[in-house]
Amino acid sequence: MKKALTIDVGGTKIYSAIVNSEGKIVSEIEKHSTPKTYDKILEVFKELINKHEDEVDVIAFSTCGAVNNTNDGILGSTGNICKEYPSTDFKSLSRKKVFVENDANCAAWAEHVIGASKGYKYSVMLTLGTGVGGGIILDNKLYKGKSGAAGEMHFKMTRTPQRDCTCGSWGCFEAYASGTGLKLTAEEIAETKEITTYDVIDGVKAKDVLMTKIFNTWQDDILNGIIGLANIFDPDVVVLSGSMAEFVDTGYLTEETNRQIVTQPTKVVKAQAGNYSGMIGAGLLALGVEG
Amino acid sequence: MKKALTIDVGGTKIYSAIVNSEGKIVSEIEKHSTPKTYDKILEVFKELINKHEDEVDVIAFSTCGAVNNTNDGILGSTGNICKEYPSTDFKSLSRKKVFVENDANCAAWAEHVIGASKGYKYSVMLTLGTGVGGGIILDNKLYKGKSGAAGEMHFKMTRTPQRDCTCGSWGCFEAYASGTGLKLTAEEIAETKEITTYDVIDGVKAKDVLMTKIFNTWQDDILNGIIGLANIFDPDVVVLSGSMAEFVDTGYLTEETNRQIVTQPTKVVKAQAGNYSGMIGAGLLALGVEG
């Protein structure tokens, strides 16, 4: 069975493992903190590749940042990783074929091939973490747009600026639906900076009225975004992944979405491909495994 | 050259003409008011088809309402046309092949083959009229979604209900970016019901401060919607069509969109396929003409 050495590059961690064409991780998972300097990042890549290159058919990167349509380079900047990183010449890192894709796109592909959107031709995945990532599968293909950068969930939730977004603009879905968004919503409603997402989640469990109000406001922001995406894409399924996804009520989101959309009924479900879906998806994409 | 008898069915008018495979109208354009009763609508269809059936290769309907993926029936309801209309068995209307597509999708296809998005693989068209229609072309194909209903521009512009939408929900792009939206924005800002879209357009030409503020608010609502669509789709071009499109400043919309998006630069342009783009697009689609 064919195998890929997969390397997941985020702003804080670099993970690596060997993934086979069934989407199974067949090695130890190696973890590194993402070095601050570009030289040290390249050292980590080279060390991983030198060690495993001969065992695999392809090197597959799941990375922060938008990736071009030839899957060999990063478009634009990537936020919280050193500024030279987007200029990386990935092909030069190995004698083997090197494949690069955006991490949210990789995770969406993993869900499509082995996870929650398996068997569906049309799906939208939202990764709800510190920020929000997006991956769109249309007619069983990863949707990339004209340059490769598609699937950015930066659509506005307000008509005028009320909350800045990490993208440099304001009012984006990410600024409301992310974990960071939940904290900001909590601060606004509770009128204090001394509140965390944990306070909200714990408060909901304890049936605290204020914390429940905060949580529902955040969940309805997610709902409102999903309604728009469902009207635009008419997807079979909307998959929620990421650390914040575990808290939402997908039954409520499905019911309310279907009550409000003008397209045909859809489903909102939680991701099933696990914490390493980025690496798994990168491996499956690099190995040409379709869903 | 192959030809289609095209019939454009709206809530107030039914237009018909023969369109050839170059997207040219090669007959008189026949106009009917849309009858109130279903029997009379069918009579109009039968009369048109009986008259022209022998001259053409296919019958092509450009219709209000979402159309299924087999292009032979309407999904759900259609608003301001008699309630039996969506149940129409289009295939039974002619001995020739009958093809049906949503009017905004048809118009988007006309722009793609002979108009403003010609030569581009990825485009989003917004029809700004009494309401807002949408048509999405991805990788040179009309995007229809799982059931055919995709491309509905009902994504929310506000986090809480402030303006009802014709779709039954609230806060949608259509409720702000349409001509109806401009009137509502004018009423809110001018604090009077005694104001029309004409007052606003004329006032902008006369450099009236209040009318210019109203217009800019409406145009920025359109901008905010375009920014979201550009981040989601990474399109080559966003095409604005419909009666309200002539008033917007596409230079401003392009510049501001590109300043705010995280995907790669796009262009906002006005439609070029003319007033009968629905019929032209229906003909081109029915005849299998690609862009």
Coordinates of C-alpha atoms in Angstrom, one line a residue:
Chain A
M1 CA 0.0 0.0 0.0
K2 CA 1.2 3.5 -0.9
K3 CA 2.3 5.8 1.9
A4 CA 2.9 9.5 2.5
L5 CA 5.2 11.2 5.0
T6 CA 2.8 13.9 6.2
I7 CA 4.0 17.1 7.9
D8 CA 1.4 19.4 9.5
V9 CA 2.7 23.0 9.9
G10 CA 1.0 25.3 12.3
G11 CA 2.0 28.5 14.0
T12 CA 2.7 26.7 17.3
K13 CA 3.3 23.0 16.4
I14 CA 4.7 20.9 13.7
Y15 CA 3.3 17.3 13.6
S16 CA 4.5 14.5 11.4
A17 CA 3.4 10.9 10.7
I18 CA 3.3 8.4 7.9
V19 CA -0.2 7.9 6.5
N20 CA -1.3 5.1 4.1
S21 CA -3.8 5.3 1.2
E22 CA -6.5 4.1 3.6
G23 CA -6.1 7.2 5.6
K24 CA -4.5 5.3 8.5
I25 CA -1.6 6.7 10.5
V26 CA 1.0 3.9 10.4
S27 CA 3.9 5.4 12.4
E28 CA 4.6 7.3 15.6
I29 CA 3.4 10.9 15.6
E30 CA 6.4 13.2 16.0
K31 CA 5.7 16.6 17.5
H32 CA 7.9 19.7 17.5
S33 CA 7.2 23.3 18.7
T34 CA 7.3 25.5 15.6
P35 CA 10.7 27.2 15.7
K36 CA 10.7 31.0 15.7
T37 CA 13.3 31.3 12.9
Y38 CA 13.0 30.1 9.3
D39 CA 16.4 28.2 9.4
K40 CA 15.2 26.1 12.3
I41 CA 11.9 25.4 10.6
L42 CA 13.7 24.1 7.5
E43 CA 16.0 22.0 9.8
V44 CA 12.9 20.3 11.2
F45 CA 11.6 19.6 7.7
K46 CA 14.9 18.3 6.5
E47 CA 15.4 16.0 9.5
L48 CA 11.9 14.5 9.1
I49 CA 12.3 14.0 5.4
N50 CA 15.8 12.6 5.6
K51 CA 14.6 10.1 8.2
H52 CA 11.5 8.8 6.3
E53 CA 11.9 9.7 2.6
D54 CA 12.9 6.2 1.6
E55 CA 9.9 4.6 3.3
V56 CA 7.2 6.6 1.5
D57 CA 5.9 7.5 -2.0
V58 CA 5.3 11.2 -1.4
I59 CA 5.9 14.0 1.1
A60 CA 2.6 15.8 2.0
F61 CA 2.5 19.1 3.8
S62 CA -0.7 20.2 5.6
T63 CA 0.1 23.9 6.2
C64 CA -1.3 27.1 7.6
G65 CA -1.8 29.7 4.8
A66 CA -3.4 29.5 1.4
V67 CA -1.8 27.1 -1.1
N68 CA -1.6 27.6 -4.9
N69 CA -3.4 25.4 -7.5
T70 CA -0.2 23.5 -8.4
N71 CA 0.1 22.5 -4.7
D72 CA 3.7 23.5 -4.4
G73 CA 3.7 26.9 -2.8
I74 CA 2.0 29.3 -0.4
L75 CA 0.1 32.4 -1.5
G76 CA 0.5 35.5 0.5
S77 CA 1.2 35.6 4.2
T78 CA 0.3 33.1 7.0
G79 CA -0.2 35.1 10.2
N80 CA 1.6 33.7 13.2
I81 CA 4.6 31.9 11.7
C82 CA 7.9 33.5 10.6
K83 CA 7.6 35.8 7.7
E84 CA 10.0 33.9 5.4
Y85 CA 7.9 30.7 5.6
P86 CA 5.5 31.4 2.7
S87 CA 8.5 31.6 0.3
T88 CA 9.5 28.0 1.0
D89 CA 10.4 26.0 -2.1
F90 CA 8.7 22.8 -1.0
K91 CA 9.7 20.8 -4.0
S92 CA 13.4 21.3 -3.2
L93 CA 13.0 19.6 0.2
S94 CA 12.9 16.0 -1.1
R95 CA 13.9 13.7 -4.0
K96 CA 10.4 12.4 -3.8
K97 CA 7.3 14.2 -5.0
V98 CA 6.3 17.0 -2.6
F99 CA 2.6 18.0 -2.2
V100 CA 1.3 21.0 -0.3
E101 CA -2.2 21.9 0.7
N102 CA -3.9 24.2 3.2
D103 CA -4.6 22.5 6.6
A104 CA -8.3 23.2 6.6
N105 CA -8.6 21.9 3.1
C106 CA -6.7 18.8 4.1
A107 CA -9.0 18.2 7.1
A108 CA -12.0 18.6 4.8
W109 CA -10.6 16.0 2.5
A110 CA -10.0 13.6 5.3
E111 CA -13.7 14.0 6.4
H112 CA -14.8 13.5 2.8
V113 CA -12.8 10.3 2.3
I114 CA -13.0 8.6 5.7
G115 CA -15.0 10.9 8.0
A116 CA -18.3 12.7 8.5
S117 CA -18.9 13.8 4.9
K118 CA -18.0 10.4 3.4
G119 CA -20.4 9.4 0.7
Y120 CA -21.5 13.0 0.1
K121 CA -20.7 14.9 -3.1
Y122 CA -21.1 18.4 -1.6
S123 CA -19.9 19.4 1.8
V124 CA -18.6 22.5 3.6
M125 CA -16.3 22.1 6.6
L126 CA -15.8 24.7 9.2
T127 CA -12.9 24.3 11.7
L128 CA -13.9 26.2 14.8
G129 CA -10.7 26.7 16.8
T130 CA -8.8 29.8 17.9
G131 CA -9.7 31.1 14.4
V132 CA -12.0 29.6 11.8
G133 CA -10.8 27.5 8.8
G134 CA -12.9 26.4 5.9
G135 CA -12.7 23.6 3.4
I136 CA -15.2 23.1 0.5
I137 CA -15.8 19.9 -1.4
L138 CA -18.0 20.3 -4.5
D139 CA -18.9 17.3 -6.8
N140 CA -16.3 15.2 -4.9
K141 CA -13.5 17.6 -5.6
L142 CA -11.7 20.1 -3.2
Y143 CA -12.8 23.6 -4.3
K144 CA -9.8 25.9 -4.7
G145 CA -10.9 28.8 -6.8
K146 CA -8.9 30.7 -9.4
S147 CA -5.7 30.8 -7.4
G148 CA -6.1 28.2 -4.7
A149 CA -7.1 30.5 -1.9
A150 CA -10.9 29.8 -1.8
G151 CA -12.8 28.7 1.2
E152 CA -11.8 31.5 3.5
M153 CA -14.6 32.0 6.0
H154 CA -14.3 35.8 6.1
F155 CA -17.8 36.9 5.3
K156 CA -19.3 39.8 7.3
M157 CA -21.8 39.3 10.0
T158 CA -22.5 43.0 10.6
R159 CA -23.1 45.9 8.2
T160 CA -20.7 48.3 10.0
P161 CA -17.4 47.7 11.9
Q162 CA -18.1 46.4 15.4
R163 CA -15.4 43.8 15.8
D164 CA -12.0 43.6 14.1
C165 CA -10.9 40.4 12.4
T166 CA -7.4 38.9 12.3
C167 CA -7.6 39.2 8.5
G168 CA -7.2 43.0 8.8
S169 CA -10.8 43.7 8.0
W170 CA -13.8 43.6 10.4
G171 CA -17.0 41.8 11.2
C172 CA -16.0 38.4 9.7
F173 CA -17.6 35.1 10.6
E174 CA -14.2 34.1 12.1
A175 CA -14.4 37.0 14.6
Y176 CA -17.7 35.7 15.9
A177 CA -17.7 31.9 15.4
S178 CA -14.2 31.1 16.7
G179 CA -13.1 30.5 20.2
T180 CA -11.7 34.0 20.2
G181 CA -15.1 35.2 19.1
L182 CA -16.8 33.4 22.0
K183 CA -14.5 35.1 24.4
L184 CA -15.2 38.5 22.8
T185 CA -19.0 37.8 22.9
A186 CA -18.7 36.8 26.6
E187 CA -16.8 40.0 27.4
E188 CA -19.4 42.1 25.6
I189 CA -22.4 40.4 27.2
A190 CA -20.9 40.0 30.7
E191 CA -19.3 43.4 30.5
T192 CA -16.0 42.2 31.9
K193 CA -12.7 41.2 30.5
E194 CA -12.4 38.7 33.4
I195 CA -14.1 35.8 31.6
T196 CA -12.8 32.9 29.6
T197 CA -14.3 30.4 27.2
Y198 CA -14.0 27.8 29.9
D199 CA -16.2 30.0 32.2
V200 CA -18.8 30.0 29.5
I201 CA -18.7 26.3 28.8
D202 CA -18.7 25.4 32.5
G203 CA -21.5 27.9 33.1
V204 CA -23.7 26.3 30.4
K205 CA -23.2 22.9 32.1
A206 CA -24.2 24.4 35.4
K207 CA -27.3 26.0 33.7
D208 CA -26.1 29.5 34.5
V209 CA -28.4 32.0 32.8
L210 CA -25.8 34.6 31.8
M211 CA -23.3 32.0 30.5
T212 CA -26.1 30.2 28.6
K213 CA -27.1 33.5 27.0
I214 CA -23.5 34.1 25.9
F215 CA -23.1 30.5 24.6
N216 CA -26.4 30.8 22.6
T217 CA -25.4 34.1 21.1
W218 CA -22.1 32.5 19.9
Q219 CA -23.9 29.4 18.6
D220 CA -26.4 31.6 16.8
D221 CA -23.6 33.4 15.1
I222 CA -22.4 30.0 13.9
L223 CA -25.9 29.2 12.8
N224 CA -26.3 32.4 10.8
G225 CA -23.0 31.7 9.0
I226 CA -24.2 28.1 8.2
I227 CA -27.5 29.4 6.8
G228 CA -25.7 31.6 4.3
L229 CA -23.3 28.9 3.3
A230 CA -26.3 26.4 2.9
N231 CA -28.1 28.9 0.6
I232 CA -25.0 29.6 -1.4
F233 CA -23.7 26.0 -1.8
D234 CA -26.8 23.7 -1.3
P235 CA -24.5 21.2 0.3
D236 CA -25.4 17.7 1.5
V237 CA -23.7 18.3 4.8
V238 CA -21.9 21.0 6.9
V239 CA -19.1 19.5 9.0
L240 CA -17.9 21.2 12.1
S241 CA -14.4 20.4 13.3
G242 CA -11.9 21.9 15.6
S243 CA -11.6 22.3 19.4
M244 CA -14.8 24.4 19.7
A245 CA -17.0 22.1 17.6
E246 CA -17.5 19.7 20.5
F247 CA -19.7 22.2 22.4
V248 CA -22.3 23.0 19.7
D249 CA -25.7 21.3 19.4
T250 CA -25.8 20.0 15.8
G251 CA -29.4 18.9 16.2
Y252 CA -30.4 22.5 16.9
L253 CA -28.1 23.9 14.1
T254 CA -29.6 21.4 11.6
E255 CA -33.2 22.1 12.5
E256 CA -32.8 25.9 12.5
T257 CA -30.8 25.9 9.3
N258 CA -33.4 23.9 7.5
R259 CA -36.2 26.1 8.8
Q260 CA -34.5 29.2 7.4
I261 CA -32.9 28.2 4.1
V262 CA -34.5 28.5 0.7
T263 CA -32.4 25.6 -0.8
Q264 CA -33.0 21.9 0.0
P265 CA -32.5 20.5 3.5
T266 CA -29.0 19.9 4.7
K267 CA -27.4 18.4 7.8
V268 CA -24.9 19.9 10.3
V269 CA -22.7 17.2 11.8
K270 CA -19.5 17.0 13.8
A271 CA -16.2 15.9 12.3
Q272 CA -15.2 12.2 12.7
A273 CA -11.7 11.9 11.2
G274 CA -10.0 12.8 14.5
N275 CA -7.4 15.3 15.7
Y276 CA -4.9 14.4 13.0
S277 CA -7.3 15.0 10.1
G278 CA -5.0 17.6 8.6
M279 CA -2.2 15.0 8.2
I280 CA -4.5 12.3 7.1
G281 CA -6.1 14.5 4.4
A282 CA -2.8 15.7 3.2
G283 CA -1.6 12.1 2.8
L284 CA -4.8 11.1 1.0
L285 CA -4.7 14.1 -1.4
A286 CA -1.0 13.6 -2.1
L287 CA -1.6 9.9 -2.8
G288 CA -4.5 10.7 -5.1
V289 CA -7.1 8.9 -2.9
E290 CA -10.6 10.1 -3.8
G291 CA -13.8 10.0 -1.7
Chain B
M1 CA -26.7 26.6 -36.9
K2 CA -28.7 25.1 -34.0
K3 CA -31.5 27.2 -32.5
A4 CA -33.6 27.2 -29.3
L5 CA -37.0 28.6 -28.6
T6 CA -36.4 30.3 -25.3
I7 CA -39.2 31.3 -22.9
D8 CA -38.4 33.5 -19.9
V9 CA -41.0 33.1 -17.2
G10 CA -41.2 35.8 -14.5
G11 CA -43.8 36.8 -12.0
T12 CA -45.0 39.7 -14.1
K13 CA -43.9 39.0 -17.7
I14 CA -43.3 36.1 -20.0
Y15 CA -40.8 36.8 -22.9
S16 CA -40.0 34.5 -25.8
A17 CA -37.5 34.5 -28.7
I18 CA -35.5 32.2 -30.8
V19 CA -31.8 32.1 -29.8
N20 CA -29.0 30.5 -31.9
S21 CA -25.9 28.8 -30.7
E22 CA -23.9 32.0 -31.0
G23 CA -26.2 33.5 -28.3
K24 CA -27.9 35.8 -30.8
I25 CA -31.6 36.5 -30.8
V26 CA -32.8 35.6 -34.3
S27 CA -36.5 36.4 -34.0
E28 CA -39.0 39.0 -32.8
I29 CA -39.2 39.1 -29.0
E30 CA -42.8 38.2 -27.9
K31 CA -44.0 39.6 -24.7
H32 CA -47.0 38.5 -22.5
S33 CA -48.1 39.6 -19.1
T34 CA -47.8 36.6 -16.8
P35 CA -51.4 35.3 -16.5
K36 CA -52.8 35.0 -13.0
T37 CA -54.1 31.4 -13.5
Y38 CA -52.2 28.3 -14.2
D39 CA -54.4 27.3 -17.2
K40 CA -53.7 30.6 -18.9
I41 CA -49.9 30.3 -18.3
L42 CA -50.0 26.8 -19.9
E43 CA -51.9 28.3 -22.8
V44 CA -49.2 30.9 -23.4
F45 CA -46.5 28.1 -23.3
K46 CA -48.5 25.9 -25.7
E47 CA -49.2 28.7 -28.2
L48 CA -45.5 29.7 -28.3
I49 CA -44.3 26.2 -28.6
N50 CA -46.9 25.2 -31.3
K51 CA -45.9 28.2 -33.3
H52 CA -42.1 27.7 -33.2
E53 CA -41.5 24.0 -32.4
D54 CA -40.6 23.0 -35.9
E55 CA -38.1 25.8 -36.4
V56 CA -35.9 24.9 -33.4
D57 CA -33.8 22.1 -31.9
V58 CA -34.8 22.5 -28.3
I59 CA -37.2 24.4 -26.1
A60 CA -35.4 26.3 -23.3
F61 CA -37.1 27.8 -20.3
S62 CA -35.4 30.5 -18.1
T63 CA -37.7 30.6 -15.1
C64 CA -38.2 32.1 -11.7
G65 CA -37.6 29.5 -9.0
A66 CA -34.9 26.9 -8.3
V67 CA -34.6 24.2 -10.9
N68 CA -33.5 20.6 -10.3
N69 CA -30.3 19.0 -11.5
T70 CA -32.0 17.1 -14.3
N71 CA -33.2 20.5 -15.7
D72 CA -36.8 19.4 -16.1
G73 CA -38.6 20.6 -13.0
I74 CA -38.9 23.3 -10.4
L75 CA -37.9 22.8 -6.7
G76 CA -40.2 24.3 -4.1
S77 CA -42.2 27.4 -4.5
T78 CA -41.5 30.5 -6.7
G79 CA -43.0 33.5 -4.9
N80 CA -45.1 35.8 -7.1
I81 CA -46.4 33.4 -9.7
C82 CA -49.5 31.1 -9.3
K83 CA -49.0 28.3 -6.8
E84 CA -49.5 25.5 -9.3
Y85 CA -46.7 26.7 -11.6
P86 CA -43.8 24.8 -9.9
S87 CA -45.6 21.5 -10.6
T88 CA -45.4 22.1 -14.4
D89 CA -44.3 19.0 -16.3
F90 CA -42.1 20.9 -18.8
K91 CA -41.1 17.8 -20.8
S92 CA -44.8 17.2 -21.7
L93 CA -45.0 20.6 -23.4
S94 CA -43.2 19.7 -26.6
R95 CA -42.2 16.9 -28.9
K96 CA -38.7 18.4 -28.9
K97 CA -36.3 18.3 -26.0
V98 CA -37.3 20.7 -23.2
F99 CA -34.6 22.3 -21.0
V100 CA -35.3 24.3 -17.8
E101 CA -33.0 26.5 -15.8
N102 CA -33.3 29.2 -13.2
D103 CA -33.3 32.7 -14.7
A104 CA -30.3 34.0 -12.7
N105 CA -28.3 30.9 -13.6
C106 CA -29.2 31.4 -17.3
A107 CA -28.1 35.1 -17.1
A108 CA -24.8 34.1 -15.5
W109 CA -24.3 31.5 -18.3
A110 CA -24.9 34.2 -20.9
E111 CA -22.3 36.4 -19.3
H112 CA -19.9 33.5 -19.2
V113 CA -20.3 32.6 -22.8
I114 CA -20.7 36.0 -24.5
G115 CA -20.6 38.7 -21.8
A116 CA -18.7 40.2 -19.0
S117 CA -17.2 36.9 -17.6
K118 CA -16.3 35.5 -20.9
G119 CA -12.8 33.9 -20.8
Y120 CA -12.9 33.5 -17.0
K121 CA -13.2 30.1 -15.3
Y122 CA -14.6 31.3 -12.0
S123 CA -17.3 34.0 -11.7
V124 CA -20.1 35.0 -9.4
M125 CA -23.0 37.0 -10.8
L126 CA -25.4 39.0 -8.7
T127 CA -28.6 40.3 -10.3
L128 CA -29.6 43.4 -8.4
G129 CA -33.3 44.1 -9.2
T130 CA -36.4 44.2 -7.1
G131 CA -34.8 41.2 -5.4
V132 CA -31.3 39.7 -5.8
G133 CA -30.5 36.7 -7.9
G134 CA -27.3 34.7 -8.0
G135 CA -25.5 32.5 -10.5
I136 CA -22.2 30.9 -9.9
I137 CA -19.8 29.5 -12.5
L138 CA -16.9 27.4 -11.2
D139 CA -14.3 25.8 -13.5
N140 CA -16.4 26.8 -16.5
K141 CA -19.5 25.0 -15.2
L142 CA -22.7 26.3 -13.7
Y143 CA -22.7 25.5 -10.0
K144 CA -26.0 23.8 -9.0
G145 CA -25.3 22.1 -5.7
K146 CA -26.7 18.8 -4.5
S147 CA -30.3 19.5 -5.6
G148 CA -29.9 22.3 -8.1
A149 CA -30.9 25.1 -5.8
A150 CA -27.4 26.6 -5.1
G151 CA -26.5 30.2 -5.7
E152 CA -29.2 31.8 -3.5
M153 CA -27.8 35.1 -2.1
H154 CA -29.5 34.7 1.2
F155 CA -26.7 35.2 3.6
K156 CA -27.1 37.3 6.7
M157 CA -25.8 40.9 7.0
T158 CA -26.8 41.3 10.6
R159 CA -26.5 39.1 13.7
T160 CA -30.0 39.8 14.9
P161 CA -33.3 40.4 13.0
Q162 CA -33.5 44.0 11.8
R163 CA -35.1 43.6 8.4
D164 CA -37.3 40.8 7.1
C165 CA -36.5 39.1 3.8
T166 CA -38.8 37.8 1.1
C167 CA -37.4 34.3 1.8
G168 CA -39.2 34.1 5.1
S169 CA -36.0 34.6 7.2
W170 CA -34.4 38.0 8.0
G171 CA -31.2 40.0 7.5
C172 CA -30.3 38.5 4.1
F173 CA -28.1 40.2 1.5
E174 CA -31.2 40.4 -0.8
A175 CA -33.0 42.6 1.8
Y176 CA -30.2 45.1 1.7
A177 CA -28.6 44.9 -1.8
S178 CA -31.8 44.9 -3.8
G179 CA -33.8 47.9 -5.1
T180 CA -36.3 47.1 -2.3
G181 CA -33.3 47.2 0.1
L182 CA -32.3 50.6 -1.2
K183 CA -35.8 51.9 -0.5
L184 CA -35.8 50.5 3.0
T185 CA -32.3 51.9 3.7
A186 CA -33.6 55.3 2.4
E187 CA -36.7 55.1 4.7
E188 CA -34.5 54.3 7.7
I189 CA -31.9 57.0 7.1
A190 CA -34.3 59.7 5.9
E191 CA -36.8 58.7 8.6
T192 CA -39.7 58.9 6.1
K193 CA -41.7 56.4 4.0
E194 CA -42.1 59.2 1.4
I195 CA -38.9 58.4 -0.5
T196 CA -38.3 56.3 -3.6
T197 CA -35.2 54.7 -5.2
Y198 CA -35.6 57.4 -7.9
D199 CA -35.3 60.1 -5.2
V200 CA -32.0 58.6 -4.1
I201 CA -30.6 58.1 -7.6
D202 CA -31.6 61.7 -8.6
G203 CA -30.3 63.1 -5.3
V204 CA -26.9 61.5 -5.8
K205 CA -26.6 63.1 -9.3
A206 CA -27.5 66.4 -7.7
K207 CA -24.9 65.9 -5.0
D208 CA -27.5 65.9 -2.2
V209 CA -25.7 65.0 1.1
L210 CA -28.5 62.9 2.6
M211 CA -29.2 61.0 -0.7
T212 CA -25.5 60.3 -1.2
K213 CA -25.3 58.9 2.4
I214 CA -28.2 56.6 1.7
F215 CA -26.7 55.5 -1.7
N216 CA -23.3 54.9 -0.1
T217 CA -24.8 52.8 2.7
W218 CA -26.6 50.7 0.1
Q219 CA -23.5 50.3 -2.1
D220 CA -21.5 49.4 1.0
D221 CA -24.0 46.6 1.8
I222 CA -23.4 45.3 -1.7
L223 CA -19.6 45.7 -1.1
N224 CA -19.8 43.7 2.1
G225 CA -21.6 40.9 0.4
I226 CA -19.1 40.8 -2.4
I227 CA -16.2 40.7 0.0
G228 CA -17.6 37.5 1.6
L229 CA -18.2 35.9 -1.8
A230 CA -14.7 36.8 -2.9
N231 CA -13.2 35.2 0.2
I232 CA -15.3 32.1 -0.2
F233 CA -15.0 31.5 -4.0
D234 CA -11.7 33.3 -5.0
P235 CA -13.4 34.2 -8.3
D236 CA -11.8 35.8 -11.3
V237 CA -14.7 38.2 -11.5
V238 CA -17.9 39.3 -9.9
V239 CA -20.5 40.4 -12.4
L240 CA -23.3 42.8 -11.4
S241 CA -26.5 42.7 -13.5
G242 CA -30.1 43.8 -13.2
S243 CA -31.8 47.2 -13.2
M244 CA -30.0 48.4 -10.0
A245 CA -26.5 47.5 -11.2
E246 CA -26.2 50.5 -13.5
F247 CA -25.9 52.8 -10.5
V248 CA -23.0 51.3 -8.7
D249 CA -19.4 52.3 -9.0
T250 CA -17.5 49.1 -10.0
G251 CA -14.2 50.9 -9.6
Y252 CA -14.8 51.6 -6.0
L253 CA -16.2 48.1 -5.4
T254 CA -13.2 46.4 -7.0
E255 CA -10.7 48.5 -5.1
E256 CA -12.4 48.1 -1.7
T257 CA -13.0 44.4 -2.2
N258 CA -9.3 43.8 -3.0
R259 CA -8.3 45.9 0.0
Q260 CA -10.3 43.7 2.3
I261 CA -10.1 40.2 1.0
V262 CA -7.6 37.5 2.1
T263 CA -7.8 35.6 -1.2
Q264 CA -6.2 36.8 -4.5
P265 CA -7.4 40.0 -6.3
T266 CA -10.7 39.9 -8.2
K267 CA -12.7 42.4 -10.3
V268 CA -16.2 43.7 -10.0
V269 CA -17.7 44.5 -13.4
K270 CA -21.1 45.2 -14.9
A271 CA -23.0 42.7 -17.0
Q272 CA -22.6 42.9 -20.8
A273 CA -25.0 40.3 -22.2
G274 CA -28.0 42.8 -22.3
N275 CA -31.6 42.7 -21.0
Y276 CA -32.4 39.4 -22.5
S277 CA -29.5 37.5 -21.0
G278 CA -31.9 35.0 -19.3
M279 CA -33.3 33.9 -22.7
I280 CA -29.8 33.9 -24.2
G281 CA -28.3 31.9 -21.4
A282 CA -31.2 29.4 -21.4
G283 CA -30.7 28.9 -25.2
L284 CA -26.9 28.5 -24.9
L285 CA -27.3 26.0 -22.0
A286 CA -30.0 24.0 -23.8
L287 CA -27.9 23.9 -26.9
G288 CA -24.9 22.7 -24.9
V289 CA -22.8 25.8 -25.8
E290 CA -19.8 26.2 -23.4
G291 CA -17.9 29.3 -22.5

